[in-house]
Coordinates of C-alpha atoms in Angstrom, one line a residue:
X1 CA 15.1 -0.1 -34.3
X2 CA 14.7 2.7 -31.7
X3 CA 11.7 4.4 -33.3
X4 CA 9.8 1.1 -33.4
X5 CA 10.6 0.4 -29.8
X6 CA 9.7 3.9 -28.7
X7 CA 6.4 3.7 -30.5
X8 CA 5.6 0.4 -28.9
X9 CA 6.4 1.8 -25.4
X10 CA 4.3 4.9 -26.0
X11 CA 1.4 2.6 -27.2
X12 CA 1.6 0.7 -24.0
X13 CA 1.7 3.8 -21.9
X14 CA -1.4 5.2 -23.7
X15 CA -3.2 1.9 -23.1
X16 CA -2.3 2.1 -19.3
X17 CA -3.5 5.7 -19.1
X18 CA -6.8 4.8 -20.9
X19 CA -7.4 1.9 -18.5
X20 CA -7.1 4.2 -15.5
X21 CA -9.5 6.7 -17.2
X22 CA -12.2 4.1 -17.3
X23 CA -11.5 2.4 -14.0
X24 CA -14.7 2.7 -11.9
X25 CA -12.8 2.2 -8.6
X26 CA -11.0 5.5 -9.0
X27 CA -12.4 7.9 -6.4
X28 CA -9.6 10.4 -5.8
X29 CA -6.5 12.0 -7.4
X30 CA -3.8 9.6 -6.3
X31 CA -3.2 6.3 -8.2
X32 CA -0.8 4.3 -10.2
X33 CA -0.6 5.3 -13.9
X34 CA 1.8 2.6 -15.1
X35 CA 2.7 -0.6 -13.4
X36 CA 5.9 -2.0 -14.9
X37 CA 5.7 -5.3 -16.8
X38 CA 1.9 -5.7 -16.2
X39 CA 1.4 -2.5 -18.4
X40 CA 4.1 -3.5 -21.0
X41 CA 6.6 -1.1 -19.5
X42 CA 9.3 -3.3 -17.8
X43 CA 11.0 -1.5 -14.9
X44 CA 8.9 1.6 -15.1
X45 CA 6.3 2.7 -12.6
X46 CA 4.5 6.0 -12.6
X47 CA 2.3 7.3 -9.7
X48 CA 0.1 10.3 -9.9
X49 CA -0.4 12.5 -6.8
X50 CA -2.8 15.3 -7.8
X51 CA -1.0 17.6 -10.2
X52 CA 2.4 15.8 -9.8
X53 CA 3.9 12.6 -11.1
X54 CA 6.6 10.3 -9.5
X55 CA 8.4 7.9 -11.7
X56 CA 10.7 4.9 -11.0
X57 CA 12.8 3.5 -13.8
X58 CA 15.0 0.5 -13.2
X59 CA 15.9 -0.8 -16.6
X60 CA 18.9 0.2 -18.7
X61 CA 17.1 -1.0 -21.8
X62 CA 14.4 1.6 -21.3
X63 CA 16.6 4.5 -20.2
X64 CA 17.0 5.8 -23.8
X65 CA 13.2 6.3 -24.0
X66 CA 12.7 8.1 -20.7
X67 CA 12.4 11.5 -22.3
X68 CA 9.7 10.3 -24.8
X69 CA 7.7 8.7 -21.9
X70 CA 8.0 12.0 -19.9
X71 CA 6.8 14.0 -22.9
X72 CA 3.8 11.7 -23.2
X73 CA 3.0 12.0 -19.5
X74 CA 3.2 15.8 -19.5
X75 CA 1.0 16.0 -22.6
X76 CA -1.6 13.8 -20.9
X77 CA -1.7 15.2 -17.4
X78 CA -0.3 18.8 -17.8
X79 CA 1.6 18.0 -14.6
X80 CA 3.3 20.8 -12.6
X81 CA 6.3 18.6 -11.9
X82 CA 7.7 15.1 -12.4
X83 CA 10.0 13.6 -9.7
X84 CA 12.4 10.8 -10.3
X85 CA 12.6 8.2 -7.5
X86 CA 15.8 6.6 -8.8
X87 CA 17.0 5.6 -5.4
X88 CA 16.5 1.9 -5.8
X89 CA 19.4 -0.6 -5.7
X90 CA 18.4 -2.1 -9.0
X91 CA 19.5 1.1 -10.9
X92 CA 23.0 0.7 -9.4
X93 CA 23.1 -2.9 -10.6
X94 CA 22.2 -1.6 -14.0
X95 CA 24.9 1.0 -14.0
X96 CA 22.4 3.9 -14.1
X97 CA 22.3 7.2 -12.3
X98 CA 20.8 7.1 -8.8
X99 CA 19.1 9.6 -6.6
X100 CA 15.9 11.6 -6.1
X101 CA 15.6 14.6 -8.3
X102 CA 13.2 16.7 -10.4
X103 CA 12.9 15.7 -14.1
X104 CA 10.3 18.3 -15.1
X105 CA 9.0 21.3 -13.3
X106 CA 9.1 21.6 -9.5
X107 CA 7.8 19.1 -7.0
X108 CA 7.0 20.3 -3.4
X109 CA 8.3 18.5 -0.4
X110 CA 4.8 17.5 0.6
X111 CA 1.7 16.9 -1.6
X112 CA -1.9 16.9 -0.5
X113 CA -4.1 14.3 -2.2
X114 CA -7.6 12.9 -1.9
X115 CA -8.8 9.3 -1.5
X116 CA -12.5 9.0 -1.3
X117 CA -13.6 11.4 1.4
X118 CA -10.2 11.4 3.1
X119 CA -7.3 13.8 2.4
X120 CA -3.7 13.0 3.3
X121 CA -0.2 14.3 2.8
X122 CA 2.4 12.4 0.6
X123 CA 6.1 12.7 1.0
X124 CA 7.3 12.0 -2.6
X125 CA 11.0 12.8 -1.9
X126 CA 11.6 10.4 1.1
X127 CA 8.4 8.3 1.7
X128 CA 8.0 4.6 1.3
X129 CA 7.7 3.5 -2.4
X130 CA 6.9 6.8 -4.2
X131 CA 5.4 8.4 -1.1
X132 CA 2.3 6.3 -0.3
X133 CA 1.0 2.8 -0.4
X134 CA -1.4 3.1 -3.4
X135 CA -1.7 -0.6 -3.8
X136 CA -3.9 -0.7 -0.7
X137 CA -6.3 2.0 -2.0
X138 CA -9.3 -0.3 -2.7
X139 CA -8.6 -2.4 0.4
X140 CA -8.9 0.7 2.6
X141 CA -12.3 1.3 1.1
X142 CA -13.4 -2.3 1.6
X143 CA -12.4 -2.3 5.2
X144 CA -14.2 1.0 5.8
X145 CA -17.4 -0.5 4.4
X146 CA -17.4 -3.2 7.2
X147 CA -15.7 -1.4 10.1
X148 CA -17.4 -0.1 13.3
X149 CA -16.8 0.6 16.9
X150 CA -13.4 0.8 18.5
X151 CA -10.6 0.3 16.0
X152 CA -6.9 -0.5 15.9
X153 CA -4.6 0.3 13.0
X154 CA -1.4 -1.7 13.4
X155 CA 1.6 -0.8 11.3
X156 CA -0.2 2.4 10.5
X157 CA 2.6 4.3 8.8
X158 CA 1.0 7.7 8.0
X159 CA -2.4 6.4 9.2
X160 CA -3.6 5.4 5.7
X161 CA -6.1 2.8 7.0
X162 CA -6.7 4.7 10.2
X163 CA -8.0 7.8 8.4
X164 CA -10.6 5.8 6.6
X165 CA -11.6 4.0 9.8
X166 CA -12.0 7.3 11.5
X167 CA -14.9 8.2 9.2
X168 CA -17.0 5.3 10.5
X169 CA -15.5 4.1 13.8
X170 CA -16.0 5.6 17.3
X171 CA -12.2 5.9 17.9
X172 CA -9.1 4.6 16.2
X173 CA -5.6 4.0 17.7
X174 CA -2.7 4.0 15.2
X175 CA 0.4 2.0 16.1
X176 CA 3.7 2.2 14.4
X177 CA 7.4 1.8 15.4
X178 CA 8.3 5.0 13.7
X179 CA 7.6 8.2 15.6
X180 CA 8.1 10.4 12.5
X181 CA 5.5 8.3 10.6
X182 CA 3.0 8.8 13.4
X183 CA 3.7 12.5 13.4
X184 CA 2.7 12.5 9.7
X185 CA -0.4 10.6 10.7
X186 CA -1.3 13.2 13.3
X187 CA -0.9 15.9 10.6
X188 CA -3.2 13.9 8.3
X189 CA -5.8 13.6 11.1
X190 CA -5.7 17.4 11.6
X191 CA -6.0 17.9 7.9
X192 CA -9.3 16.1 8.0
X193 CA -10.5 17.6 11.2
X194 CA -10.6 14.1 12.9
X195 CA -10.5 14.1 16.7
X196 CA -11.1 10.4 17.2
X197 CA -7.6 9.2 16.3
X198 CA -4.8 8.5 18.8
X199 CA -1.2 7.5 18.0
X200 CA 1.1 5.1 19.9
X201 CA 4.8 4.4 19.0
X202 CA 6.1 1.0 19.7
X203 CA 6.7 -2.6 18.7
X204 CA 3.4 -4.0 17.3
X205 CA 4.1 -7.5 18.7
X206 CA 4.7 -6.3 22.2
X207 CA 1.7 -3.9 22.1
X208 CA -0.7 -6.6 20.9
X209 CA 0.4 -8.9 23.7
X210 CA 0.0 -6.2 26.3
X211 CA -3.5 -5.3 25.1
X212 CA -4.5 -8.9 25.3
X213 CA -3.2 -9.1 28.9
X214 CA -5.1 -5.9 29.8
X215 CA -8.4 -7.4 28.5
X216 CA -9.1 -4.5 26.0
X217 CA -11.4 -5.5 23.2
X218 CA -12.0 -4.0 19.7
X219 CA -14.6 -4.3 17.0
X220 CA -12.2 -3.5 14.1
X221 CA -8.5 -4.2 13.5
X222 CA -6.3 -3.5 10.5
X223 CA -3.0 -5.4 10.1
X224 CA -0.8 -4.1 7.3
X225 CA 2.8 -5.3 8.2
X226 CA 5.8 -4.7 6.0
X227 CA 7.2 -7.5 3.9
X228 CA 8.3 -10.1 6.5
X229 CA 9.7 -12.5 3.9
X230 CA 12.1 -10.7 1.6
X231 CA 13.6 -14.0 0.4
X232 CA 12.5 -17.6 0.3
X233 CA 14.8 -18.5 3.2
X234 CA 12.8 -16.1 5.4
X235 CA 9.5 -18.0 5.0
X236 CA 9.6 -20.0 8.2
X237 CA 10.3 -17.0 10.4
X238 CA 7.8 -14.9 8.4
X239 CA 5.1 -17.5 8.8
X240 CA 5.6 -17.5 12.6
X241 CA 5.5 -13.7 12.7
X242 CA 2.3 -13.4 10.6
X243 CA 0.7 -16.1 12.7
X244 CA 1.6 -14.3 15.9
X245 CA 0.2 -11.0 14.7
X246 CA -3.1 -12.5 13.4
X247 CA -3.6 -14.7 16.4
X248 CA -3.3 -11.7 18.8
X249 CA -5.6 -9.6 16.7
X250 CA -8.2 -12.4 16.6
X251 CA -8.1 -12.7 20.4
X252 CA -8.5 -9.0 20.8
X253 CA -11.7 -8.8 18.7
X254 CA -15.1 -9.1 20.2
X255 CA -17.5 -11.7 18.5
X256 CA -18.6 -10.2 15.2
X257 CA -15.5 -8.1 15.0
X258 CA -13.8 -7.3 11.7
X259 CA -10.2 -8.0 10.8
X260 CA -8.5 -6.6 7.6
X261 CA -5.2 -8.4 7.3
X262 CA -2.5 -8.2 4.6
X263 CA 0.8 -9.7 3.4
X264 CA 2.8 -7.9 0.8
X265 CA 5.5 -10.6 0.7
X266 CA 5.6 -12.3 -2.7
X267 CA 7.4 -15.3 -1.2
X268 CA 4.3 -15.9 1.1
X269 CA 1.9 -17.5 -1.4
X270 CA -1.8 -17.1 -1.2
X271 CA -2.1 -20.7 0.0
X272 CA 0.5 -20.0 2.7
X273 CA -1.4 -16.9 3.7
X274 CA -4.7 -18.6 4.2
X275 CA -3.0 -21.6 5.9
X276 CA -1.5 -19.1 8.4
X277 CA -4.9 -17.6 9.0
X278 CA -6.5 -21.0 9.6
X279 CA -3.6 -21.9 12.1
X280 CA -4.1 -18.5 13.8
X281 CA -7.9 -19.0 14.2
X282 CA -7.4 -22.5 15.5
X283 CA -4.8 -21.4 18.2
X284 CA -7.0 -18.4 19.1
X285 CA -10.0 -20.6 19.5
X286 CA -12.0 -18.4 17.1
X287 CA -14.3 -19.1 14.2
X288 CA -13.5 -17.0 11.2
X289 CA -15.7 -16.2 8.3
X290 CA -14.1 -14.9 5.1
X291 CA -15.9 -11.9 3.9
X292 CA -13.6 -11.1 0.9
X293 CA -10.4 -12.4 -0.6
X294 CA -8.6 -9.4 -2.1
X295 CA -5.3 -8.4 -3.7
X296 CA -3.7 -5.1 -4.7
X297 CA -5.8 -2.3 -6.3
X298 CA -6.8 -2.5 -9.9
X299 CA -4.3 0.2 -10.9
X300 CA -1.6 -2.4 -9.9
X301 CA -2.6 -5.1 -12.5
X302 CA -1.2 -8.6 -12.7
X303 CA -0.4 -10.7 -15.7
X304 CA -0.8 -14.5 -15.9
X305 CA 2.7 -15.2 -17.1
X306 CA 4.3 -13.2 -14.2
X307 CA 3.3 -14.6 -10.8
X308 CA 5.3 -11.9 -9.1
X309 CA 2.7 -9.4 -10.3
X310 CA 0.3 -10.8 -7.8
X311 CA 2.1 -10.0 -4.6
X312 CA -0.4 -8.5 -2.2
X313 CA -2.8 -10.8 -0.2
X314 CA -5.6 -9.1 1.7
X315 CA -8.3 -10.9 3.6
X316 CA -11.4 -9.2 5.1
X317 CA -12.6 -11.4 7.9
X318 CA -15.4 -11.6 10.5
X319 CA -14.3 -13.1 13.8
X320 CA -16.5 -15.2 16.1

């Protein structure tokens, strides 16, 4: 049975690789190669960062085929190194080895990659997910196409949205609770030669309220909060938090301003998300035009039978 299963997995991997080869949205060298169940590889994700690959594998059933998958990936990409991000709780539950370690070759502490006309550093050993939020790749490009003026990047992490905004906006302020994350953002700004980014550490809710009191106005705001509803029981509190963030952002935008806003919480449905935005607009006293209803990037595909595969909601809005 093992050869048949192995052959099937390798067929699914080759199909995933081929789909990325022909994806017209790809403009850079950092993207997801394989996306778990949606690519026929349950529990397996593979991200490409330039000449390096980072793999997550959470399924005991697929563990015997890991070497075969690695061989196929090396043959396709001639990667200089493959890193295992086996630090998720699910591997412990499956009784599998946990940790972060090199599977093939050597992987540096930091990797420089390109996304469109922006370069940034990835921390594959310790960073969120496998080092970067690749699922927002296309949304960053979509927001950049509409952005202008004075911009605010809230929950900026390593300034992923802020870097793209800096290419079209007059100035961009990046806000995050993590000082180390902002320091990485500053390094990314320097890497690109950007001088129109500033960085503020603090609580996003408090800062947005303070900015509203001060009367500061913006033309573009990006809201990319972490998952605020990690379980169904968290929904009421998450709804209130999302509403507070979006209400404040809408009030801070000048008429005609652009808001790019996201929720990566699977338990917040698309219907919940847009209901929250309607409530936010009503309480803010603003008229909101939907420019685009978006989801995760195409290299993070979804399948009809698995609602969990459509987890990211992203709205591009014009505020009046």
